[in-house]
C-alpha cells in the first residue's frame, strides 16, 4: 500500500483519467479514426500527447474466420514479433490487425505526432473496448522504430495476441509500456478466450448502447456460461502447465480440443469494484485472475451476466473513484491472501496464483543453473581456443586436425565438443518450453558467449559430419531444417536479431560446410552455372568475413582443406583469385615469421 | 544432492484443473452426444449391440457402441469373472504373462469380432480425430475395440484415437501403466453410478466371481471421477481402485438405473466456473496437500476416513516430475554419447599400438582403465533402465519402442560387454555366460536376433570390406576364448582327471567350429589375430598341444586348424584379398 497506480506503472496519475475520457470519446466517434489531445501536468510542466482511437462494434471488426479469427502478424511491419527458437511468428486477431493497418497511414502522417517527436513529448496511445488492440499495435509499431517510446493505455480491451506475442513483448523489454485496465466482471476482456459463437449478440447489445439509438436495448442472455466456460478451459489448461501436470493423457486431450490462442500481455490493473485497484505484471497470474475473479459466487448467474455487460460501460466512473487513491496493491512478489480478498478469489484460484509464482521462481532457478553452465562453457571454450592455437603450428588448422582425429588432443576436443553441445542443447530445450526468463535471448553476455561458441565449435561439428560422410545419409549439412544442429541456428538468430540483420546473414560459422559441400558437388555435377555461383559466393564470404574478423584466418593455412581445394580449382573458376592468393600469401608470411 | 534440491521445490496437484479443462471443453460432450440417441433407438432393433459411425466434421469420426438393455442385463448376469483371452495377448507384459478379460464384456465383444476387424481396418486408414465411446458395457466394448485398433496401428498412421467411456466396469487383469497406450483412455465415473464398481470385492457382484479374481482387475487410462460437487482426474491405478471401492460401498440403487451423464456434464460445466469450496482449516503453505485435499473432498473422498496416504501421492508426483523433464532427458542422451566416445577412443588407442582392446583392458595397459570403467558403469545403468522400461510395456508396443534404439543398444553391448568379461576373468571368474552374464545383455541380444534378418550376399560382401572397422558381433566372443584357455590348461595339466580332459577336449572342438563360423561370416574383428591377443596366446598353447605326440585325440576340426596354421588369418579382413 501507499502507492498510486501511476507509481507502479511509471506514468503520471494525472494522465490516466484524461486518456480514459478521450478513449471513450474517440471510441464513439466513428467519423474520426483517432482523436488527439495535449495534456500539461501542472506541477512539473511536462506534457503528454494522447492519441485515442475510434472503435467499432461490427462483428467483422472483431472476428474473422471462426473459431478465433487468428492470423500471423505481418513481420514486415513488426520485425521483432517472432520467436527466436522454433515458436514461429506471433499470432494476433486478424480483424484488429486489419483495422490498425487502416489507421496507420493517417497516424504516421499526423502533424501532432511529428511535433511530439520533434519536441520529445511523451506520446500515449489510448483505446477503449475494440480500440484497445489498435492502441497496442500502434505502440508496438513505434517501439519497433525507436524514434519515440510511446506508452499504451487500454480500458476494457479484448485480447489481441498469443503467447509468442506476449513473450516477444517481455523479451524486448516492452511489456511495461502497456497498461490495461479491466473491471472485475467486464465480459469484453475475456471474450476472445472463447470461440466467436456468442460474440455477435454481445456486440449488438453494445452497439445499440453506443449508438444511443436505443437507450435500453434488451441485454443478451445465456452467453456467460459459454464464454466463461471456454475461458475457464484455457485457464485450466495453463494451470495444468504451471502446476507441472504429468498426466499422460494431457497431450492427447489437447490434440482433440481447440483452445483460444490469445493470452494477456503487458501490465494489468484490475478494478475490484469497491474502489481498490490490483496491479499485476506476471502474464500467467493475469490470466488466472482474469478468469477466477469473474467466477460465480453466491450471486445468481443472471445477475453476474448482467454485471458483465454493465461493467464494460463503467470505466470512467470507476476510475474517477479510485485514481489518485492509494488503495493499490501490486502482485509482484507473489500472491498475498489478504490483499487479494478484494478480488474474491477462491482457494483454488489462490493455488493457481501460487503455481504462477512458482513457475516464475522455477525460471529464475533455471537461469541460475544456466549461469553456472556459462562459467563451465567459458572454461571449455578456453580449452578449445588453446587447441586451435596448437593446431596452427602444424600449418594444418584445427578444422583439419580435428577431422583427422590422429592425436589425443583431437579426442579431448571431441569430448569437449560433446560436453558443450549437451549444455547448449539443454538451454535450447528450456527455451522451447519457456522455462527460462523471456529476455534470455536478448542478454548481451548470452549472445556474445553463444556467438563465440558457434564460431569456434561449429566448424568441428562440420568436420565430424564430413569425416563420417554423413551427407550421404542426411543430405548437405546446411539445408533448411536439415542436419545442422538447432542450437547453432538459434544462437545465430539471437545475434542477427540483436544486430537487426536478416535471418541467415551471419552464417560465418558455416564456411567449412559450404567448402566441403562444394567439393562434393563439383565431383558430382562438374562446373555448372550453379556451382560457379556458389564458388563466387564462398570467395566473397571469405573476403568479407576475414575482413570483419568473424572468420578466423586459420582457414588460410597452407595445408588446410580450404587452401588445398581452392588451389585445385581451375583458374577460370576463381574470379577473385588475386585477392585470395594475397590473403593466403600474407598468412604464410605471418606464419613464416 | 540434486534430489534434495528438488524436494524443496513446491509441488502442485493438477487433478482438478485437468478435469476442469476437460469438462469445459467440448470433447466429452461430443463423445456423449450420440449415446442417448443410439440407446433410445435400440429396443426396436434385433441386434444386441448397435454400432454407429458418425462424422460430425470432415476431420473427426465418432464410433459409438450401445448394447441393448436386454443384452446388457444378460451379459451382466453371466458374472464378473475373468476369462483368459489369448487374442489380446499383445498386451502381455513381464508382470502379466497372460491376458484375461471380464466375462460380461467378452460375451458382447466376441460375436462382434469379425465385424469389428473390418471396421478397424477401415478406421486405420482414416486421417484425423477418432473418438470411440460408449456407456457401461458399451464403454467396455469401446475400450476393447480401441486396444484392438491400437495393436494394429503403425507409426505412419494418421488416425488419432481417443476412447471415452461413461460409467464402464473394469475390464481385465492387464495394466497399461508403463505404456503409451494408457494415454488414449478416458473413463468418466460418477459416484452415483453402480456399474463401474460392479465387479469389485465389496460390490454386489454376481455370485460366480470370486474375491481373488475381482482384485485381479486393473484400471488403466485416466479416470475423470465426478460427484455432485465437481470432478478430478486421476491415473494412478491404486487410487482409482480405492475410489471405486469407496464408491461401491456407498452407492445406492439397482443395476437398472441408467445414469444420465449428459446431466452430470451440464452440472460439472457450471461448477467449473463457480468459486470452489472454501478450504476450512487448511493452509496454503503446502500447495500439494492443500490442492489434493480439496480435490479429494470434491469427489467425496475423505483422506482421513478412507485412509489415503497424501504423503505417498506427493512422493509419486515428485518422482514423476523428476523423471519426465525434457531438458534433462536431452542432457542424459548427450552424456551417454560422451561415454561411448571415450570407449571408442580406448579402442582406437589399442589399435594405434597394434593390440586388441580386450587384451589392453584386461591387462590395464594405458592406466586409464579406471576412468573407462566409470564410463562403462554410466552406460550400463542407462541401458539397464531402457531394457527394464521396454519390458514393462505391452509386448507389441515394447517391440516398436525398441526399434528406435536397438542399434545403439547393440553397439553398446558389443563395445562394453567384452570389457565386463575381461574384468570377470581377470578376477578369476569362470563360466561367465551361465553364471555372470547380466539379464539386460541377454535381452538386448535376444531382441537383436529377433529383429535381424539373415544378410544378403551383397551385405555379406560389404561386411567383408568393412570388417576391420566393425565390432565383433558376438559380445560374448571373449568369454568363449577365456573358456578355451581354461580348457587348454585342463588338458595340459597333469593332474586333470580323464573325464575333465575329455570334456575340455570337446569344448575345444566346439570352440574351433564356433570361431570358424564367425570368421566365415565376417562376424569377428580382425583385431583378435593381433600378436599377443588372448586369442593368439591361446592358439599358441593349443598349437603346441595338438602337435605333441602325447595328444591322444583325433583332430576333427581340420578346417579351423588349417586356417590358423597356414596363416591365412593374417589377411583376414583385408579388402584386397580375393
PDB file of N, CA and C in Angstrom, chain B residues 139-202:
ATOM      1  N   UNK B 139     -19.175 -49.019 -23.203  1.00  0.00           N
ATOM      2  CA  UNK B 139     -17.841 -48.457 -22.989  1.00  0.00           C
ATOM      3  C   UNK B 139     -16.787 -49.542 -22.926  1.00  0.00           C
ATOM      4  N   UNK B 140     -17.161 -50.700 -22.358  1.00  0.00           N
ATOM      5  CA  UNK B 140     -16.209 -51.818 -22.316  1.00  0.00           C
ATOM      6  C   UNK B 140     -15.870 -52.267 -23.730  1.00  0.00           C
ATOM      7  N   UNK B 141     -16.889 -52.350 -24.585  1.00  0.00           N
ATOM      8  CA  UNK B 141     -16.624 -52.725 -25.976  1.00  0.00           C
ATOM      9  C   UNK B 141     -15.748 -51.663 -26.634  1.00  0.00           C
ATOM     10  N   UNK B 142     -16.047 -50.385 -26.335  1.00  0.00           N
ATOM     11  CA  UNK B 142     -15.243 -49.287 -26.892  1.00  0.00           C
ATOM     12  C   UNK B 142     -13.778 -49.445 -26.484  1.00  0.00           C
ATOM     13  N   UNK B 143     -13.548 -49.780 -25.210  1.00  0.00           N
ATOM     14  CA  UNK B 143     -12.166 -49.940 -24.732  1.00  0.00           C
ATOM     15  C   UNK B 143     -11.477 -51.105 -25.448  1.00  0.00           C
ATOM     16  N   UNK B 144     -12.179 -52.232 -25.522  1.00  0.00           N
ATOM     17  CA  UNK B 144     -11.591 -53.410 -26.173  1.00  0.00           C
ATOM     18  C   UNK B 144     -11.303 -53.113 -27.639  1.00  0.00           C
ATOM     19  N   UNK B 145     -12.250 -52.442 -28.280  1.00  0.00           N
ATOM     20  CA  UNK B 145     -12.064 -52.117 -29.686  1.00  0.00           C
ATOM     21  C   UNK B 145     -10.864 -51.177 -29.873  1.00  0.00           C
ATOM     22  N   UNK B 146     -10.726 -50.216 -28.959  1.00  0.00           N
ATOM     23  CA  UNK B 146      -9.607 -49.275 -29.060  1.00  0.00           C
ATOM     24  C   UNK B 146      -8.265 -50.002 -28.908  1.00  0.00           C
ATOM     25  N   UNK B 147      -8.213 -50.938 -27.963  1.00  0.00           N
ATOM     26  CA  UNK B 147      -6.971 -51.712 -27.784  1.00  0.00           C
ATOM     27  C   UNK B 147      -6.639 -52.490 -29.046  1.00  0.00           C
ATOM     28  N   UNK B 148      -7.681 -53.081 -29.603  1.00  0.00           N
ATOM     29  CA  UNK B 148      -7.594 -53.858 -30.825  1.00  0.00           C
ATOM     30  C   UNK B 148      -7.040 -52.970 -31.955  1.00  0.00           C
ATOM     31  N   UNK B 149      -7.571 -51.757 -32.033  1.00  0.00           N
ATOM     32  CA  UNK B 149      -7.155 -50.800 -33.052  1.00  0.00           C
ATOM     33  C   UNK B 149      -5.703 -50.370 -32.832  1.00  0.00           C
ATOM     34  N   UNK B 150      -5.373 -50.065 -31.574  1.00  0.00           N
ATOM     35  CA  UNK B 150      -4.006 -49.629 -31.259  1.00  0.00           C
ATOM     36  C   UNK B 150      -2.994 -50.714 -31.627  1.00  0.00           C
ATOM     37  N   UNK B 151      -3.382 -51.973 -31.413  1.00  0.00           N
ATOM     38  CA  UNK B 151      -2.446 -53.064 -31.669  1.00  0.00           C
ATOM     39  C   UNK B 151      -2.128 -53.193 -33.144  1.00  0.00           C
ATOM     40  N   UNK B 152      -3.001 -52.665 -33.983  1.00  0.00           N
ATOM     41  CA  UNK B 152      -2.763 -52.837 -35.421  1.00  0.00           C
ATOM     42  C   UNK B 152      -2.289 -51.545 -36.078  1.00  0.00           C
ATOM     43  N   UNK B 153      -2.134 -50.497 -35.273  1.00  0.00           N
ATOM     44  CA  UNK B 153      -1.733 -49.226 -35.865  1.00  0.00           C
ATOM     45  C   UNK B 153      -0.226 -49.162 -36.039  1.00  0.00           C
ATOM     46  N   UNK B 154       0.230 -48.618 -37.158  1.00  0.00           N
ATOM     47  CA  UNK B 154       1.670 -48.454 -37.293  1.00  0.00           C
ATOM     48  C   UNK B 154       2.040 -46.988 -37.134  1.00  0.00           C
ATOM     49  N   UNK B 155       3.324 -46.727 -37.159  1.00  0.00           N
ATOM     50  CA  UNK B 155       3.814 -45.371 -36.889  1.00  0.00           C
ATOM     51  C   UNK B 155       3.308 -44.352 -37.908  1.00  0.00           C
ATOM     52  N   UNK B 156       3.082 -44.828 -39.139  1.00  0.00           N
ATOM     53  CA  UNK B 156       2.697 -43.885 -40.196  1.00  0.00           C
ATOM     54  C   UNK B 156       1.222 -43.496 -40.114  1.00  0.00           C
ATOM     55  N   UNK B 157       0.461 -44.232 -39.325  1.00  0.00           N
ATOM     56  CA  UNK B 157      -0.974 -43.985 -39.279  1.00  0.00           C
ATOM     57  C   UNK B 157      -1.277 -42.547 -38.882  1.00  0.00           C
ATOM     58  N   UNK B 158      -2.201 -41.925 -39.606  1.00  0.00           N
ATOM     59  CA  UNK B 158      -2.534 -40.536 -39.307  1.00  0.00           C
ATOM     60  C   UNK B 158      -3.805 -40.460 -38.470  1.00  0.00           C
ATOM     61  N   UNK B 159      -4.275 -41.622 -38.051  1.00  0.00           N
ATOM     62  CA  UNK B 159      -5.500 -41.678 -37.265  1.00  0.00           C
ATOM     63  C   UNK B 159      -5.148 -41.458 -35.792  1.00  0.00           C
ATOM     64  N   UNK B 160      -5.814 -40.489 -35.167  1.00  0.00           N
ATOM     65  CA  UNK B 160      -5.510 -40.193 -33.767  1.00  0.00           C
ATOM     66  C   UNK B 160      -6.702 -40.556 -32.896  1.00  0.00           C
ATOM     67  N   UNK B 161      -6.649 -41.705 -32.235  1.00  0.00           N
ATOM     68  CA  UNK B 161      -7.816 -42.148 -31.485  1.00  0.00           C
ATOM     69  C   UNK B 161      -7.830 -41.667 -30.031  1.00  0.00           C
ATOM     70  N   UNK B 162      -9.034 -41.581 -29.485  1.00  0.00           N
ATOM     71  CA  UNK B 162      -9.189 -41.446 -28.037  1.00  0.00           C
ATOM     72  C   UNK B 162     -10.438 -42.246 -27.666  1.00  0.00           C
ATOM     73  N   UNK B 163     -10.368 -42.948 -26.558  1.00  0.00           N
ATOM     74  CA  UNK B 163     -11.516 -43.741 -26.127  1.00  0.00           C
ATOM     75  C   UNK B 163     -12.112 -43.093 -24.885  1.00  0.00           C
ATOM     76  N   UNK B 164     -13.379 -42.751 -24.950  1.00  0.00           N
ATOM     77  CA  UNK B 164     -14.039 -42.109 -23.811  1.00  0.00           C
ATOM     78  C   UNK B 164     -15.214 -42.976 -23.368  1.00  0.00           C
ATOM     79  N   UNK B 165     -15.160 -43.494 -22.148  1.00  0.00           N
ATOM     80  CA  UNK B 165     -16.259 -44.331 -21.684  1.00  0.00           C
ATOM     81  C   UNK B 165     -17.024 -43.639 -20.561  1.00  0.00           C
ATOM     82  N   UNK B 166     -18.290 -44.014 -20.425  1.00  0.00           N
ATOM     83  CA  UNK B 166     -19.140 -43.435 -19.389  1.00  0.00           C
ATOM     84  C   UNK B 166     -19.643 -44.546 -18.476  1.00  0.00           C
ATOM     85  N   UNK B 167     -19.212 -44.524 -17.238  1.00  0.00           N
ATOM     86  CA  UNK B 167     -19.692 -45.489 -16.252  1.00  0.00           C
ATOM     87  C   UNK B 167     -19.469 -46.931 -16.668  1.00  0.00           C
ATOM     88  N   UNK B 168     -18.249 -47.274 -17.112  1.00  0.00           N
ATOM     89  CA  UNK B 168     -17.998 -48.649 -17.533  1.00  0.00           C
ATOM     90  C   UNK B 168     -17.305 -49.430 -16.422  1.00  0.00           C
ATOM     91  N   UNK B 169     -17.642 -50.712 -16.301  1.00  0.00           N
ATOM     92  CA  UNK B 169     -16.965 -51.532 -15.298  1.00  0.00           C
ATOM     93  C   UNK B 169     -15.520 -51.815 -15.700  1.00  0.00           C
ATOM     94  N   UNK B 170     -14.731 -52.302 -14.751  1.00  0.00           N
ATOM     95  CA  UNK B 170     -13.341 -52.652 -15.050  1.00  0.00           C
ATOM     96  C   UNK B 170     -13.313 -53.807 -16.053  1.00  0.00           C
ATOM     97  N   UNK B 171     -12.243 -53.878 -16.837  1.00  0.00           N
ATOM     98  CA  UNK B 171     -12.248 -54.803 -17.970  1.00  0.00           C
ATOM     99  C   UNK B 171     -11.382 -56.041 -17.800  1.00  0.00           C
ATOM    100  N   UNK B 172     -10.142 -55.841 -17.325  1.00  0.00           N
ATOM    101  CA  UNK B 172      -9.256 -57.004 -17.366  1.00  0.00           C
ATOM    102  C   UNK B 172      -8.140 -56.953 -16.349  1.00  0.00           C
ATOM    103  N   UNK B 173      -7.265 -57.946 -16.445  1.00  0.00           N
ATOM    104  CA  UNK B 173      -6.195 -58.100 -15.459  1.00  0.00           C
ATOM    105  C   UNK B 173      -4.898 -57.424 -15.890  1.00  0.00           C
ATOM    106  N   UNK B 174      -4.912 -56.807 -17.070  1.00  0.00           N
ATOM    107  CA  UNK B 174      -3.673 -56.217 -17.579  1.00  0.00           C
ATOM    108  C   UNK B 174      -3.624 -54.742 -17.183  1.00  0.00           C
ATOM    109  N   UNK B 175      -2.421 -54.259 -16.902  1.00  0.00           N
ATOM    110  CA  UNK B 175      -2.281 -52.834 -16.627  1.00  0.00           C
ATOM    111  C   UNK B 175      -1.615 -52.170 -17.818  1.00  0.00           C
ATOM    112  N   UNK B 176      -1.751 -50.857 -17.915  1.00  0.00           N
ATOM    113  CA  UNK B 176      -1.075 -50.154 -19.013  1.00  0.00           C
ATOM    114  C   UNK B 176      -0.231 -49.014 -18.458  1.00  0.00           C
ATOM    115  N   UNK B 177       0.115 -49.135 -17.180  1.00  0.00           N
ATOM    116  CA  UNK B 177       0.777 -48.019 -16.506  1.00  0.00           C
ATOM    117  C   UNK B 177       2.066 -47.581 -17.181  1.00  0.00           C
ATOM    118  N   UNK B 178       2.756 -48.535 -17.776  1.00  0.00           N
ATOM    119  CA  UNK B 178       4.035 -48.168 -18.383  1.00  0.00           C
ATOM    120  C   UNK B 178       3.939 -48.070 -19.890  1.00  0.00           C
ATOM    121  N   UNK B 179       2.717 -47.986 -20.368  1.00  0.00           N
ATOM    122  CA  UNK B 179       2.520 -47.976 -21.805  1.00  0.00           C
ATOM    123  C   UNK B 179       2.005 -46.628 -22.262  1.00  0.00           C
ATOM    124  N   UNK B 180       2.459 -46.248 -23.445  1.00  0.00           N
ATOM    125  CA  UNK B 180       1.962 -45.019 -24.047  1.00  0.00           C
ATOM    126  C   UNK B 180       0.468 -45.153 -24.340  1.00  0.00           C
ATOM    127  N   UNK B 181       0.001 -46.382 -24.535  1.00  0.00           N
ATOM    128  CA  UNK B 181      -1.414 -46.612 -24.839  1.00  0.00           C
ATOM    129  C   UNK B 181      -2.331 -46.124 -23.720  1.00  0.00           C
ATOM    130  N   UNK B 182      -1.791 -46.107 -22.534  1.00  0.00           N
ATOM    131  CA  UNK B 182      -2.568 -45.658 -21.384  1.00  0.00           C
ATOM    132  C   UNK B 182      -3.205 -44.292 -21.632  1.00  0.00           C
ATOM    133  N   UNK B 183      -2.503 -43.462 -22.394  1.00  0.00           N
ATOM    134  CA  UNK B 183      -2.954 -42.081 -22.553  1.00  0.00           C
ATOM    135  C   UNK B 183      -4.140 -41.944 -23.503  1.00  0.00           C
ATOM    136  N   UNK B 184      -4.541 -43.032 -24.148  1.00  0.00           N
ATOM    137  CA  UNK B 184      -5.656 -42.942 -25.086  1.00  0.00           C
ATOM    138  C   UNK B 184      -7.014 -43.200 -24.434  1.00  0.00           C
ATOM    139  N   UNK B 185      -7.017 -43.456 -23.122  1.00  0.00           N
ATOM    140  CA  UNK B 185      -8.268 -43.831 -22.476  1.00  0.00           C
ATOM    141  C   UNK B 185      -8.705 -42.839 -21.418  1.00  0.00           C
ATOM    142  N   UNK B 186      -9.974 -42.480 -21.506  1.00  0.00           N
ATOM    143  CA  UNK B 186     -10.549 -41.543 -20.564  1.00  0.00           C
ATOM    144  C   UNK B 186     -11.868 -42.151 -20.090  1.00  0.00           C
ATOM    145  N   UNK B 187     -11.966 -42.374 -18.779  1.00  0.00           N
ATOM    146  CA  UNK B 187     -13.177 -43.016 -18.265  1.00  0.00           C
ATOM    147  C   UNK B 187     -13.906 -42.079 -17.309  1.00  0.00           C
ATOM    148  N   UNK B 188     -15.140 -41.747 -17.635  1.00  0.00           N
ATOM    149  CA  UNK B 188     -15.945 -40.946 -16.719  1.00  0.00           C
ATOM    150  C   UNK B 188     -16.665 -41.863 -15.761  1.00  0.00           C
ATOM    151  N   UNK B 189     -16.542 -41.569 -14.482  1.00  0.00           N
ATOM    152  CA  UNK B 189     -17.259 -42.374 -13.494  1.00  0.00           C
ATOM    153  C   UNK B 189     -17.908 -41.451 -12.483  1.00  0.00           C
ATOM    154  N   UNK B 190     -19.221 -41.577 -12.356  1.00  0.00           N
ATOM    155  CA  UNK B 190     -19.936 -40.804 -11.352  1.00  0.00           C
ATOM    156  C   UNK B 190     -20.018 -41.614 -10.069  1.00  0.00           C
ATOM    157  N   UNK B 191     -19.916 -40.923  -8.964  1.00  0.00           N
ATOM    158  CA  UNK B 191     -20.014 -41.651  -7.684  1.00  0.00           C
ATOM    159  C   UNK B 191     -21.427 -42.181  -7.447  1.00  0.00           C
ATOM    160  N   UNK B 192     -22.372 -41.818  -8.311  1.00  0.00           N
ATOM    161  CA  UNK B 192     -23.747 -42.312  -8.160  1.00  0.00           C
ATOM    162  C   UNK B 192     -24.006 -43.527  -9.052  1.00  0.00           C
ATOM    163  N   UNK B 193     -23.008 -43.909  -9.812  1.00  0.00           N
ATOM    164  CA  UNK B 193     -23.217 -44.959 -10.807  1.00  0.00           C
ATOM    165  C   UNK B 193     -22.782 -46.310 -10.245  1.00  0.00           C
ATOM    166  N   UNK B 194     -23.695 -47.266 -10.131  1.00  0.00           N
ATOM    167  CA  UNK B 194     -23.323 -48.556  -9.543  1.00  0.00           C
ATOM    168  C   UNK B 194     -22.490 -49.429 -10.500  1.00  0.00           C
ATOM    169  N   UNK B 195     -22.583 -49.197 -11.796  1.00  0.00           N
ATOM    170  CA  UNK B 195     -21.955 -50.119 -12.743  1.00  0.00           C
ATOM    171  C   UNK B 195     -20.432 -50.223 -12.664  1.00  0.00           C
ATOM    172  N   UNK B 196     -19.739 -49.090 -12.583  1.00  0.00           N
ATOM    173  CA  UNK B 196     -18.266 -49.184 -12.589  1.00  0.00           C
ATOM    174  C   UNK B 196     -17.709 -49.995 -11.424  1.00  0.00           C
ATOM    175  N   UNK B 197     -18.479 -50.106 -10.353  1.00  0.00           N
ATOM    176  CA  UNK B 197     -17.967 -50.784  -9.160  1.00  0.00           C
ATOM    177  C   UNK B 197     -18.462 -52.218  -9.076  1.00  0.00           C
ATOM    178  N   UNK B 198     -19.123 -52.642 -10.126  1.00  0.00           N
ATOM    179  CA  UNK B 198     -19.854 -53.898 -10.084  1.00  0.00           C
ATOM    180  C   UNK B 198     -18.988 -55.113  -9.759  1.00  0.00           C
ATOM    181  N   UNK B 199     -17.801 -55.159 -10.310  1.00  0.00           N
ATOM    182  CA  UNK B 199     -17.013 -56.381 -10.158  1.00  0.00           C
ATOM    183  C   UNK B 199     -15.978 -56.287  -9.041  1.00  0.00           C
ATOM    184  N   UNK B 200     -16.147 -55.287  -8.194  1.00  0.00           N
ATOM    185  CA  UNK B 200     -15.206 -55.140  -7.089  1.00  0.00           C
ATOM    186  C   UNK B 200     -15.626 -56.030  -5.938  1.00  0.00           C
ATOM    187  N   UNK B 201     -14.671 -56.392  -5.078  1.00  0.00           N
ATOM    188  CA  UNK B 201     -14.959 -57.325  -3.989  1.00  0.00           C
ATOM    189  C   UNK B 201     -16.159 -56.903  -3.137  1.00  0.00           C
ATOM    190  N   UNK B 202     -16.250 -55.595  -2.844  1.00  0.00           N
ATOM    191  CA  UNK B 202     -17.339 -55.191  -1.961  1.00  0.00           C
ATOM    192  C   UNK B 202     -18.620 -54.887  -2.736  1.00  0.00           C
TER     193      UNK B 202
END
